[in-house]
Structures are given as structure tokens and as C-alpha cells.
mmCIF file of C-alpha atoms and ligand atoms in Angstrom:
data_model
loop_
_atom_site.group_PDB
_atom_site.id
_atom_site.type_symbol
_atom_site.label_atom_id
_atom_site.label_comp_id
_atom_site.label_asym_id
_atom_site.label_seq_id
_atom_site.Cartn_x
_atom_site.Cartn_y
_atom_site.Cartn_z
ATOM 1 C CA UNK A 922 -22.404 -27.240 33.302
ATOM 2 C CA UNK A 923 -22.562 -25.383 30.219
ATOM 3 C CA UNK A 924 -20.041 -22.703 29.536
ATOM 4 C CA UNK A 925 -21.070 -19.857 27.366
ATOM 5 C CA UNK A 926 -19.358 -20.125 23.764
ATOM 6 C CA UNK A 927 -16.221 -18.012 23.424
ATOM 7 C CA UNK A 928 -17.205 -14.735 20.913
ATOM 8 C CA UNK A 929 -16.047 -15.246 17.805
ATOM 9 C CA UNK A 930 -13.436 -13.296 17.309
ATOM 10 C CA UNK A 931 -14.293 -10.801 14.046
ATOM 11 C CA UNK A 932 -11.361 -11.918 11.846
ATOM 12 C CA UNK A 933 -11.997 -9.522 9.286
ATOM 13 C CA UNK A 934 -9.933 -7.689 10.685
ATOM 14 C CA UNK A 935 -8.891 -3.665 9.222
ATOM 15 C CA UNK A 936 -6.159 -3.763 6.894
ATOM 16 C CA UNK A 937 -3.639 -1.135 6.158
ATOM 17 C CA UNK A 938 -2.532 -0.481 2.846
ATOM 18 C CA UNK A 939 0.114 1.626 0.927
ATOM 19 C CA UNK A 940 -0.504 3.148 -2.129
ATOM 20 C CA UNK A 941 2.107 5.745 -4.604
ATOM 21 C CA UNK A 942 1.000 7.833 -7.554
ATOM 22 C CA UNK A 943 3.593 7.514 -10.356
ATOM 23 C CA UNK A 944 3.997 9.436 -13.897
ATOM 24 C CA UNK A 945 5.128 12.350 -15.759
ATOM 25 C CA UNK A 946 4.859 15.888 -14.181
ATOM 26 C CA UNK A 947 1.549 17.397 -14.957
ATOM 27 C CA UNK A 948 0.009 13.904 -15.716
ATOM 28 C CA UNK A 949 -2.944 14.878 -13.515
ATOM 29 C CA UNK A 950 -1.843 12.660 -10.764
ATOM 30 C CA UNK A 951 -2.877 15.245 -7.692
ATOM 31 C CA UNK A 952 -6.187 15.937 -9.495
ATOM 32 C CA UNK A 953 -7.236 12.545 -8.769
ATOM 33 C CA UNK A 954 -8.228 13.040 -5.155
ATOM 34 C CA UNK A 955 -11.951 14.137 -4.309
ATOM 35 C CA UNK A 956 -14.261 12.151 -1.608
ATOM 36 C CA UNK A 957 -12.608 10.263 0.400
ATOM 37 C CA UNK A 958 -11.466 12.526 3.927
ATOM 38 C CA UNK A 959 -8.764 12.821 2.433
ATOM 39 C CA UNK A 960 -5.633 14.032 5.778
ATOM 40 C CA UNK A 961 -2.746 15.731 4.146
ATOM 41 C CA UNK A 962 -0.597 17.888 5.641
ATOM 42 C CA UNK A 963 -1.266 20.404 3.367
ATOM 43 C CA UNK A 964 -4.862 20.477 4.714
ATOM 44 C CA UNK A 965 -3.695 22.430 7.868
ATOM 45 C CA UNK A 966 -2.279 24.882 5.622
ATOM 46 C CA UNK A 967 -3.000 25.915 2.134
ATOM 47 C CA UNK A 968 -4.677 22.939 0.579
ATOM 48 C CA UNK A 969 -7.102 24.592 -1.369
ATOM 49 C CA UNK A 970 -3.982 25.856 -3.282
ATOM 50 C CA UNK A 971 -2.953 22.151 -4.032
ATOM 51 C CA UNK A 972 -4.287 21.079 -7.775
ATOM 52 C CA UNK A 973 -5.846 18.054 -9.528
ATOM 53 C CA UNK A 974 -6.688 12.373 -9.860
ATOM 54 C CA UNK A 975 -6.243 11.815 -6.161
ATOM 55 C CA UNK A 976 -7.795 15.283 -5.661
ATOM 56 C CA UNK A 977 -11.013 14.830 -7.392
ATOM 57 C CA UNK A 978 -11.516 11.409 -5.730
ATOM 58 C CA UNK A 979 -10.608 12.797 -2.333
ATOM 59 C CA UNK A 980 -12.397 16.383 -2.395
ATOM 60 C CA UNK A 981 -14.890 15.876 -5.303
ATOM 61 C CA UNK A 982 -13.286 18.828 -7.099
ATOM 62 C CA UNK A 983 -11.079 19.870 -9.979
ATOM 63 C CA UNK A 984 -8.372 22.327 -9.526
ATOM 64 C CA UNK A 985 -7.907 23.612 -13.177
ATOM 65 C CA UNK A 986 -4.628 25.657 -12.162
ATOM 66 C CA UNK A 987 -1.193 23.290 -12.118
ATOM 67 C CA UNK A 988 0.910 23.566 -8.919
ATOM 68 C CA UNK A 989 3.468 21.128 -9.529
ATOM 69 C CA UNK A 990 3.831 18.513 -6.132
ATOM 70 C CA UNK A 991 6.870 19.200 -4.657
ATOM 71 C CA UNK A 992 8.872 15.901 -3.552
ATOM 72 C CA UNK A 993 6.037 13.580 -2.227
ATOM 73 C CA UNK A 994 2.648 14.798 -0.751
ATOM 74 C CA UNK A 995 1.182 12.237 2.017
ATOM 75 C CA UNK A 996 -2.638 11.230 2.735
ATOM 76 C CA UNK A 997 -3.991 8.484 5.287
ATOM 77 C CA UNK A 998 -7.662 7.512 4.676
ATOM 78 C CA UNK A 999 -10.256 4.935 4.949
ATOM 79 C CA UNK A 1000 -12.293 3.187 2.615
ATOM 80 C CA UNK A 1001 -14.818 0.205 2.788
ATOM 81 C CA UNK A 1002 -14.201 -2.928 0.529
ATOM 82 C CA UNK A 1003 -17.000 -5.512 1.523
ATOM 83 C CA UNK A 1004 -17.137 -6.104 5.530
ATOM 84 C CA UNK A 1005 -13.993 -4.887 5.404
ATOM 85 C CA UNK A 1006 -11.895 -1.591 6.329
ATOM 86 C CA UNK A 1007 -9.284 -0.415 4.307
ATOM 87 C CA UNK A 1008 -6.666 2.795 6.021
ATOM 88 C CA UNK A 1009 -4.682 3.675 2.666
ATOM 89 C CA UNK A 1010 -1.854 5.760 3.034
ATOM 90 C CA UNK A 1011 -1.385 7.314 -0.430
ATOM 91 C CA UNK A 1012 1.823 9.145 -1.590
ATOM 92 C CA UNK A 1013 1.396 11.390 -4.695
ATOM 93 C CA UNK A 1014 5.024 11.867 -5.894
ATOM 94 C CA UNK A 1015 6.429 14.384 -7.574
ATOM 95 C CA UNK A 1016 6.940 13.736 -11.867
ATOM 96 C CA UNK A 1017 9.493 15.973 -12.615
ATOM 97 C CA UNK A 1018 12.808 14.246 -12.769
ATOM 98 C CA UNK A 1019 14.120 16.990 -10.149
ATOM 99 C CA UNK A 1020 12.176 15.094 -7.154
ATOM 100 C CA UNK A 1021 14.401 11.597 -7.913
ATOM 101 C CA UNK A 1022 16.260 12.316 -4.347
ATOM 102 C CA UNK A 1023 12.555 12.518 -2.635
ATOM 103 C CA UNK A 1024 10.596 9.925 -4.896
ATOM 104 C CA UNK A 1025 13.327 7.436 -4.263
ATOM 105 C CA UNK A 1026 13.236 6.763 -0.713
ATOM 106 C CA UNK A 1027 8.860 6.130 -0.662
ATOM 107 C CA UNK A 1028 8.777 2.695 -3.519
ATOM 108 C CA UNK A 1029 9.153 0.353 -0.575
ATOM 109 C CA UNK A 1030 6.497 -1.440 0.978
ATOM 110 C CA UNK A 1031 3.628 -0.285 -1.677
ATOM 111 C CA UNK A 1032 0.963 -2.224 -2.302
ATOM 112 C CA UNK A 1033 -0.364 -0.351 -4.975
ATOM 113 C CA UNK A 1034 0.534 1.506 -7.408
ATOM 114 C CA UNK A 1035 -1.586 4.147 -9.665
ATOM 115 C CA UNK A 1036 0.420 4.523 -13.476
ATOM 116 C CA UNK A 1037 -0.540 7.526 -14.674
ATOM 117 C CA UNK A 1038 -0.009 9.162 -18.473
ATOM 118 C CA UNK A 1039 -2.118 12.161 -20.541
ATOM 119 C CA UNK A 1040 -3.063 10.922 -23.379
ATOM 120 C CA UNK A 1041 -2.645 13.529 -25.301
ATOM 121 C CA UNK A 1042 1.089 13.670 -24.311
ATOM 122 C CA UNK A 1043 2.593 10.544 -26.181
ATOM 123 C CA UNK A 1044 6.008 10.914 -24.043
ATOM 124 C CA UNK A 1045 4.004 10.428 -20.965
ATOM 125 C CA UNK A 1046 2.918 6.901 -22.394
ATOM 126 C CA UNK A 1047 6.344 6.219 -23.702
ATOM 127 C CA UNK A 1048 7.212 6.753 -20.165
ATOM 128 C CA UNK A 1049 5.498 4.507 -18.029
ATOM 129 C CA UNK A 1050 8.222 1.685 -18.618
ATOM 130 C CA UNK A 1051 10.904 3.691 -17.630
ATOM 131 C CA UNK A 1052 8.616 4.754 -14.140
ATOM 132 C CA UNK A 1053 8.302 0.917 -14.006
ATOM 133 C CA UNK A 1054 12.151 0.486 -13.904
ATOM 134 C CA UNK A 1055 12.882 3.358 -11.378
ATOM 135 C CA UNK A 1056 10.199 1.875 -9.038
ATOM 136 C CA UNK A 1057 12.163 -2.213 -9.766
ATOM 137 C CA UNK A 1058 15.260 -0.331 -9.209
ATOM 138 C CA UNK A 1059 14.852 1.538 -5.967
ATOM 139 C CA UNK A 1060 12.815 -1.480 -4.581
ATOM 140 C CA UNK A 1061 15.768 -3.668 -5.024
ATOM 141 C CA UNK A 1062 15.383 -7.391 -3.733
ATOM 142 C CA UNK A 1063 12.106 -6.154 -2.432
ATOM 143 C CA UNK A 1064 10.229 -5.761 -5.781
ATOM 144 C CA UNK A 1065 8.245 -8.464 -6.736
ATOM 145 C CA UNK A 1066 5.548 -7.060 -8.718
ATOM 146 C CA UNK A 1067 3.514 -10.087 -8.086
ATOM 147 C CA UNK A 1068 2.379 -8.526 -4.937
ATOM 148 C CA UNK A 1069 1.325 -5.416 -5.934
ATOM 149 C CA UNK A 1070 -1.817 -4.108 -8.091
ATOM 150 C CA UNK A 1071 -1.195 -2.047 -11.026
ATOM 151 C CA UNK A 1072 -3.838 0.346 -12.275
ATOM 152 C CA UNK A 1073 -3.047 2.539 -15.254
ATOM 153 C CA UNK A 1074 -4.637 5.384 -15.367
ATOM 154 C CA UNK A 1075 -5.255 6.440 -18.996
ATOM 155 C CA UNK A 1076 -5.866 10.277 -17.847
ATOM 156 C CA UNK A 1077 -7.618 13.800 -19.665
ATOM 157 C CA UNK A 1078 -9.568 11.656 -21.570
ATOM 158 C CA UNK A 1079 -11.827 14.926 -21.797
ATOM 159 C CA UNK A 1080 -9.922 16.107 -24.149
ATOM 160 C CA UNK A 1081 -10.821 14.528 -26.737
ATOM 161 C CA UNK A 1082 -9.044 16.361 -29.791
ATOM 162 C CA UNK A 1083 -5.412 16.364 -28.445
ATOM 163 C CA UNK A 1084 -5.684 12.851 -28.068
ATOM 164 C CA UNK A 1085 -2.833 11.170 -29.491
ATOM 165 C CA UNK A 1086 -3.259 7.561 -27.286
ATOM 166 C CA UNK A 1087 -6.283 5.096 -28.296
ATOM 167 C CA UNK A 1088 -7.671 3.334 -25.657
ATOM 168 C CA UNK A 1089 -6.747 -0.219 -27.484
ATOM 169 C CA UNK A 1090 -2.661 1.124 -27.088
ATOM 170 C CA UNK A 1091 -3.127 1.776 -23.531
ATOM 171 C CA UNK A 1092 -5.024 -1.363 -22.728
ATOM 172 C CA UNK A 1093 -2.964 -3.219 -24.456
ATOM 173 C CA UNK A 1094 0.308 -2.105 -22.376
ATOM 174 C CA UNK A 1095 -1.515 -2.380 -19.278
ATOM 175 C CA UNK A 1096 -3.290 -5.785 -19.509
ATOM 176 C CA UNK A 1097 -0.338 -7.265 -20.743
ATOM 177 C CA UNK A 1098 1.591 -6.881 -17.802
ATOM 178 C CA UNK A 1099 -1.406 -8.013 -15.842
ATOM 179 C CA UNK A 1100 -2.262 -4.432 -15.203
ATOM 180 C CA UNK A 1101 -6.110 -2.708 -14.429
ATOM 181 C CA UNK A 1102 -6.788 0.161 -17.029
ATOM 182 C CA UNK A 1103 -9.062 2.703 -16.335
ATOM 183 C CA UNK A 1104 -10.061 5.888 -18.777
ATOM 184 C CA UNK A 1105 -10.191 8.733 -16.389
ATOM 185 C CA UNK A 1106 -10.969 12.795 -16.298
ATOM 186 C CA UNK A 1107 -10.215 14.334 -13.238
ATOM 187 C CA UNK A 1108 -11.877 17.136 -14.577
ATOM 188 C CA UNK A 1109 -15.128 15.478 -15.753
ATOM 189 C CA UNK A 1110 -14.775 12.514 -12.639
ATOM 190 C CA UNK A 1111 -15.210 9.930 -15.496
ATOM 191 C CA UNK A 1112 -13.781 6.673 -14.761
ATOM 192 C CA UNK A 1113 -12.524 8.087 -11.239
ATOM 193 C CA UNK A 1114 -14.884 6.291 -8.974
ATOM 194 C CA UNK A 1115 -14.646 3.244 -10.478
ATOM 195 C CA UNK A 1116 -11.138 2.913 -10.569
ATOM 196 C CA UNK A 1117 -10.645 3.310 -7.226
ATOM 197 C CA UNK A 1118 -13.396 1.074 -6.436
ATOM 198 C CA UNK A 1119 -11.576 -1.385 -8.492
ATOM 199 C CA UNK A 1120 -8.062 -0.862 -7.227
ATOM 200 C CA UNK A 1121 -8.890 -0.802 -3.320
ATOM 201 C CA UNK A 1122 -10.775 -4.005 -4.339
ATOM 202 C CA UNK A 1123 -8.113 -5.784 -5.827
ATOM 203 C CA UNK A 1124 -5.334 -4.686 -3.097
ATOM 204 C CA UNK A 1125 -7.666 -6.349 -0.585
ATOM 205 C CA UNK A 1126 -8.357 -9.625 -2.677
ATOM 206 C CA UNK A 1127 -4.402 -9.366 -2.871
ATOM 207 C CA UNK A 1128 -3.842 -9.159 0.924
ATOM 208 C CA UNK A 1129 -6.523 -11.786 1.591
ATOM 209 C CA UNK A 1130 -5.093 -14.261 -1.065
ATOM 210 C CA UNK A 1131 -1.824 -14.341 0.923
ATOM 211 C CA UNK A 1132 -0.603 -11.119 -0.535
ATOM 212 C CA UNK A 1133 -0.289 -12.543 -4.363
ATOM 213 C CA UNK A 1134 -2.185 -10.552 -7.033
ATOM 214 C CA UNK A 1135 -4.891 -13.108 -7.575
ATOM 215 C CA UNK A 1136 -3.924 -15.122 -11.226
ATOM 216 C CA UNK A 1137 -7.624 -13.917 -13.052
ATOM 217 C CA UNK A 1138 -6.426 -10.298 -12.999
ATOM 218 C CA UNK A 1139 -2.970 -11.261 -14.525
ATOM 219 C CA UNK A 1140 -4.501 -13.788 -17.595
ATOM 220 C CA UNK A 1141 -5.330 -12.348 -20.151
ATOM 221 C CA UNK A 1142 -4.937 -14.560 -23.040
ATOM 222 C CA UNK A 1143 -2.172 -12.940 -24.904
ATOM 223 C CA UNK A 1144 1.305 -12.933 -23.978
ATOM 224 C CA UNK A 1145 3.716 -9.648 -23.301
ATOM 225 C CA UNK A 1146 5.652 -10.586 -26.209
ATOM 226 C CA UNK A 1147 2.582 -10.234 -28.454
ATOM 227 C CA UNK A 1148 1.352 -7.159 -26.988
ATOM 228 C CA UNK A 1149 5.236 -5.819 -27.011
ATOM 229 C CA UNK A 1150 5.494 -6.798 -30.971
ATOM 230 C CA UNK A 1151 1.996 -5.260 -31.736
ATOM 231 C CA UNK A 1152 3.004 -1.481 -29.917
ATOM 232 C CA UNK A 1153 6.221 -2.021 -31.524
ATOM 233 C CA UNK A 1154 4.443 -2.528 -35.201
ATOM 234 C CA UNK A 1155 2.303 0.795 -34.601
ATOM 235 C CA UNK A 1156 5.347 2.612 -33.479
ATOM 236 C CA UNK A 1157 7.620 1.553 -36.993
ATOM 237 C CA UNK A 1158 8.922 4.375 -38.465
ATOM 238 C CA UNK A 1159 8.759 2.210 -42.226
ATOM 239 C CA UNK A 1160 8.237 -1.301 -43.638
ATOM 240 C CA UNK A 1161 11.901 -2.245 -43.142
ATOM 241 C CA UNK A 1162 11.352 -1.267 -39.099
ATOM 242 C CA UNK A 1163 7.837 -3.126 -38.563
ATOM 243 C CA UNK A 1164 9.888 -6.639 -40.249
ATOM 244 C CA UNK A 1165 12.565 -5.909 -37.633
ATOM 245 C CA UNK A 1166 15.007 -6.104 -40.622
ATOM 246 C CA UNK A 1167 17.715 -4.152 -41.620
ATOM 247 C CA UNK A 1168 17.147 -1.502 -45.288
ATOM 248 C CA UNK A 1169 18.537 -3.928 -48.271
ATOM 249 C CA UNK A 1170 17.890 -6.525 -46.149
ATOM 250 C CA UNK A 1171 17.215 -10.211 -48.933
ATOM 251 C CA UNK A 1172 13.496 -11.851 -49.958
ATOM 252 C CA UNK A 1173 15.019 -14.497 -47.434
ATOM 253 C CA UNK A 1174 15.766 -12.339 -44.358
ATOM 254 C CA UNK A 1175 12.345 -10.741 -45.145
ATOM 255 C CA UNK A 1176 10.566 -13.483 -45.653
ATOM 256 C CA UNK A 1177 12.163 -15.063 -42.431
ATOM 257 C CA UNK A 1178 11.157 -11.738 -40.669
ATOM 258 C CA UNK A 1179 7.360 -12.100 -41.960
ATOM 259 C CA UNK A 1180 6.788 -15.729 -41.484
ATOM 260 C CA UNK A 1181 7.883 -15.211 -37.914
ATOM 261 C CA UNK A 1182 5.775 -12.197 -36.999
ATOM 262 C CA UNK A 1183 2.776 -13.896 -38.965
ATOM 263 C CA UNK A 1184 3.138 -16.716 -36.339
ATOM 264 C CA UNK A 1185 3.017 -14.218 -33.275
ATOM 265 C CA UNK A 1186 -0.421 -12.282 -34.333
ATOM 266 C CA UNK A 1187 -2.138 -14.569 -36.974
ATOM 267 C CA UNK A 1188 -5.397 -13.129 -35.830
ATOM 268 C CA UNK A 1189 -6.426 -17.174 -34.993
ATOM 269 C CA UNK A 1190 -4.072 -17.380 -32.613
ATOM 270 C CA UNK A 1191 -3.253 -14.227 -30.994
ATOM 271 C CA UNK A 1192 -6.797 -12.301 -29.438
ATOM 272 C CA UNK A 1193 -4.652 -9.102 -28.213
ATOM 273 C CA UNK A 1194 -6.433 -6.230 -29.109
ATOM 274 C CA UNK A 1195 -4.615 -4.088 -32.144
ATOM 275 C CA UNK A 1196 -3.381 -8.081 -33.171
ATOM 276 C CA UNK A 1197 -6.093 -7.980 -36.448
ATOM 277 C CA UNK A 1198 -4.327 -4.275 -37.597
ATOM 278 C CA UNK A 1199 -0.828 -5.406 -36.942
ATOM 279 C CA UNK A 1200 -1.119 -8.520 -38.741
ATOM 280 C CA UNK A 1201 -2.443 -6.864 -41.859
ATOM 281 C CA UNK A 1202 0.146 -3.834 -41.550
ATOM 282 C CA UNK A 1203 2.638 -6.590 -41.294
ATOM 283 C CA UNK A 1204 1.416 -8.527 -44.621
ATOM 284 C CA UNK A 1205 1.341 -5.219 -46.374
ATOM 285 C CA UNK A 1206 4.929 -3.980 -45.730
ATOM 286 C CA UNK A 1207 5.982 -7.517 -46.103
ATOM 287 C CA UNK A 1208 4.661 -7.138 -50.001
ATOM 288 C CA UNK A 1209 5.626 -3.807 -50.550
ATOM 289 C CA UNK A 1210 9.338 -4.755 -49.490
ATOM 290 C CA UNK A 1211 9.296 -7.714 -51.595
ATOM 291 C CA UNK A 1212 7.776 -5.516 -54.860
ATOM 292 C CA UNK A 1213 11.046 -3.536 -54.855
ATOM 293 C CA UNK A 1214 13.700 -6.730 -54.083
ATOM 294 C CA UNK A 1215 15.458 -8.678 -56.762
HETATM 295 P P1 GTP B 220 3.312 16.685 -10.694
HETATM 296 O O1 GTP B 220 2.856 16.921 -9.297
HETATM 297 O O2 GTP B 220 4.191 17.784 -11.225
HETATM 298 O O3 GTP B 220 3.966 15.339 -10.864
HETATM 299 O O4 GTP B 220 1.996 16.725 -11.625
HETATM 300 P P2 GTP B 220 0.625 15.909 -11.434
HETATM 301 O O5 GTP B 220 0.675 14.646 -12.248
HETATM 302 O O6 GTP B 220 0.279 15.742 -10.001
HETATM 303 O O7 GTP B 220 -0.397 16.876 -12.165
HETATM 304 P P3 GTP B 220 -1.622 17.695 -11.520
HETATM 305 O O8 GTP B 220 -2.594 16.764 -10.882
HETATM 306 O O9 GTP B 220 -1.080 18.762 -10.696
HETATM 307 O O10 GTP B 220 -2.326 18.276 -12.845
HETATM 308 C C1 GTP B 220 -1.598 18.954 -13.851
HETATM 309 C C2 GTP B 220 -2.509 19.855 -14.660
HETATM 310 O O11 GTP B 220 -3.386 19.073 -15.459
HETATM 311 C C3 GTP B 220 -3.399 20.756 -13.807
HETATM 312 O O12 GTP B 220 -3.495 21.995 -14.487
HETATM 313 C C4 GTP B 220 -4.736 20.062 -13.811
HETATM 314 O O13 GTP B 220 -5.803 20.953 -13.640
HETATM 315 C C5 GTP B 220 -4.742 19.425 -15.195
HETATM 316 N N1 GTP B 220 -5.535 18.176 -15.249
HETATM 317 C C6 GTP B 220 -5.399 17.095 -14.449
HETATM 318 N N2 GTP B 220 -6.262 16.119 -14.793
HETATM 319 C C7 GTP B 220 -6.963 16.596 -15.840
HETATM 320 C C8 GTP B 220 -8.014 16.045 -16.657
HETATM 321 O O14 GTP B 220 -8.489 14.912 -16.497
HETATM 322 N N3 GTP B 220 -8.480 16.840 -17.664
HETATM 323 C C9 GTP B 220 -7.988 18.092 -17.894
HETATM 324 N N4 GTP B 220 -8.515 18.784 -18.900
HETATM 325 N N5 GTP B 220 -7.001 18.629 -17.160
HETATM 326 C C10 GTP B 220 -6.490 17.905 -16.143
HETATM 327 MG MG1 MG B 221 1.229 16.268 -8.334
#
């Protein structure tokens, strides 16, 4: 006698995720939540007084008016990735340095992590290695950054004349670490949508790939050194500073300096983005220096 087949049992299964906001104060971080029934606990009081990323994703609005988050504000939602459901529990910390005691205690356990910076605030760039080392720091034994997605959030991009961050810097620091980049507005919604789309995407590839980021998102065909070297080369204050050698320095130690540099970003063998600008910036101090030594 036939026995009826067992169901299948629906391994796609719902997954639960966690997810922190991390940058300067007044990044726009908050502002990023607009559509997606979005539960805070400030939604049984006054969350219409709340401001701005996560907001305009959650609520499909922009809160123009800055009310600083105090400590950590917490969200549970759901999202759809493929066949599959997705609860995220996002917590939007705090930027300002006073929150440290709060921030500190929520690193553990995330899955993903939204970088956020203004760019028209150059310190809140310069910043998101530092925000890198807190997180390492307070995650202890626990951080392997292998296992969780990185988006970097390259945010205000609506403000176009107090830019003081090109999109090829930001990519550059991003993708180098293996990191998603997005261009974002929370005030326009540009790029909002599709980062999230993207980053809920990738946390779920992550979790069903045995909780490693997959290895496509983190090759990139330059290395960090190169990327490092070519930030570090825009950044030079002077010729000396963008050889890496010391003022008075010999044709030897500069030529040393060059010839090493010139093997890093040749433009044949280095395809980071910037590498072409770098590499000529570097052959022009390189002469200049050498006019003026003995
Ligand atoms: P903390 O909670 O203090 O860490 O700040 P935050 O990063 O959460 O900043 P928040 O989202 O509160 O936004 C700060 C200010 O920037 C608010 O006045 C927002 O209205 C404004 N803002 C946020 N995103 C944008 C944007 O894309 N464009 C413009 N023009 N303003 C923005
Ligand atoms: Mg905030």
C-alpha cells in the first residue's frame, strides 16, 4: 500500500537579521527610514517628532528639522528578499561621541551594518575608519567582518554645492574593503530604495552562504593598499608628503620613493578608480622635487 509522500517541509525558512546605523552626529542616519512598517518605540509616543536615512525608507518622508537620536533608537520589521522573509531589527545609534556608554553595548551580533558620512562634511568621511575601529573594538573576539555586509552610505548628495567628497573617493574607500556604496538623499529618496534592496539582499545571500559575505562582493580587482596609497596621494599636503619622504630628503630617497609608488598605480596594473590621477600627481611632484635637488 501506498503511503502518501511526507510534505515537503518549506525550508526557506524566515530569517532574522540585525542591522546598526553608524556615523557622525547629524550624518542623516535617522532620515533614512520611510516604507517599511517601520515599530519603534517612539511610534507610541512622539514619532512624528523623530527626524531623517532609516526614516525616509521606513515612513516615505523627510524630516528637515535635526533632533539628535539619543543613545540608540530600536525598529523590528519585515522585508521580502526572493521567496524569502527577512524580520530586521535595526538600531540607529546615536553619533555624537556622548552616546559611547549606549552605542557600546548594541555592536554584537550585527549582521549588517549601514556606514554613513555627509559629503559635504569631510570629517564625517575621515571618520568612518575610526567608527570601523570602535565597532572591531567593542565586538572583541566576536568581530569578524567577514560575516557582515557593509554598505556605505555616501549621504546629502542633494546638495550638490557643499560637496566636498567625489563619488570616486567614497567608492574607492568602500569597495576596497569589500564594502557596497550607495549615493543617497534622504531628502530627495535618491539611491534609498536601492540600497536597501541591495543590502537586505546581500545579508540574506550572506546567511544562506553559511553566513560568509559571498567572495564576488569582496573582489574587486585592486587591493586596500592601492586604494589606501591613492586617498593618501589626494590627501598630501605637498610633493614631499605624496613621495612619503621626508623635506631635503636625496634624488635617491626620492627616486626610491617614486619608483615604488609608480609600481603600486602604474595605470596598467592597478584599475582602482582615482589610480590614472594619482599616478600622474605622483610623476609630477616626483619632477618638481627633483628640479630643485642637487
Ligand atoms: P544623530 O542621531 O545625532 O547621530 O544624527 P543622524 O545621523 O541620525 O542625523 P539625522 O538623520 O537626524 O539628520 C540630521 C539632519 O540632516 C536633519 O536636519 C536632516 O533633516 C538632515 N538630512 C538628513 N539627510 C539629508 C539629506 O539627504 N539631504 C539633506 N539636505 N538633509 C538631510
Ligand atoms: Mg539619529
Amino acid at each position: 500500500m501506498e503511503t502518501n509522500p511526507p510534505k515537503r517541509r518549506d525550508n526557506k525558512k524566515s530569517l532574522r537579521v540585525k542591522v546598526i546605523s553608524l556615523g557622525n552626529a547629524e550624518v542623516g542616519k535617522t532620515s533614512f527610514k520611510t516604507d517599511f512598517n517601520y515599530i519603534s518605540p517612539h511610534d507610541l509616543t512622539d514619532y512624528s517628532t523623530q527626524s531623517c536615512i532609516i526614516k525616509r525608507y521606513c515612513e516615505k518622508r523627510f524630516v528637515p528639522k535635526y533632533l539628535a537620536t539619543i543613545g540608540i533608537d530600536y525598529g523590528v520589521t519585515k522585508v521580502q528578499v526572493r521567496d524569502r522573509e527577512i524580520k530586521v531589527n535595526i538600531f540607529d545609534m546615536a553619533g555624537h561621541p556622548f552616546f559611547y556608554e549606549v552605542r557600546n553595548e548594541f555592536y554584537k551580533d550585527s549582521q549588517g551594518v549601514l556606514l554613513v558620512y555627509d559629503v559635504g562634511l569631510r570629517e564625517s568621511f575621515d571618520a568612518l575608519d575610526s567608527w570601523l575601529g570602535e565597532m572591531k573594538q567593542e565586538m572583541g573576539s566576536q568581530a569578524n567582518m567577514d560575516s557582515i555586509v557593509f554598505v556605505v552610505c555616501a549621504n546629502k548628495v542633494d546638495l550638490t554645492k557643499r560637496r566636498v567628497v567625489d563619488e570616486g573617493e567614497g567608492r574607492l574607500w568602500a569597495e576596497s574593503r569589500g564594502f557596497h556604496y550607495f549615493e543617497t538623499s534622504a531628502q530627495s529618496g535618491e539611491g534609498i530604495n536601492e540600497m536597501f534592496q541591495a543590502f537586505f539582499s546581500s545579508i540574506t545571500d550572506m546567511c544562506e552562504n553559511g553566513g560568509k559575505r559571498p567572495v564576488s562582493e569582496v573582489s574587486v580587482g585592486f587591493t586596500k593598499e592601492q586604494a589606501d596609497t591613492i586617498r593618501r596621494i589626494r590627501n598630501s599636503k605637498d610633493s614631499w608628503d605624496m613621495l612619503g619622504v621626508k623635506p631635503g630628503a636625496t634624488r635617491e630617497e626620492v627616486n626610491k620613493a617614486y619608483r615604488k609608488l609608480a609600481v603600486l598605480l602604474h595605470p596598467d596594473k592597478c584599475v582602482a578608480p582615482g589610480s590614472e590621477d594619482a599616478f600622474k600627481a605622483v610623476v609630477n611632484a616626483r619632477t618638481s622635487l627633483l628640479k630643485n635637488i642637487k
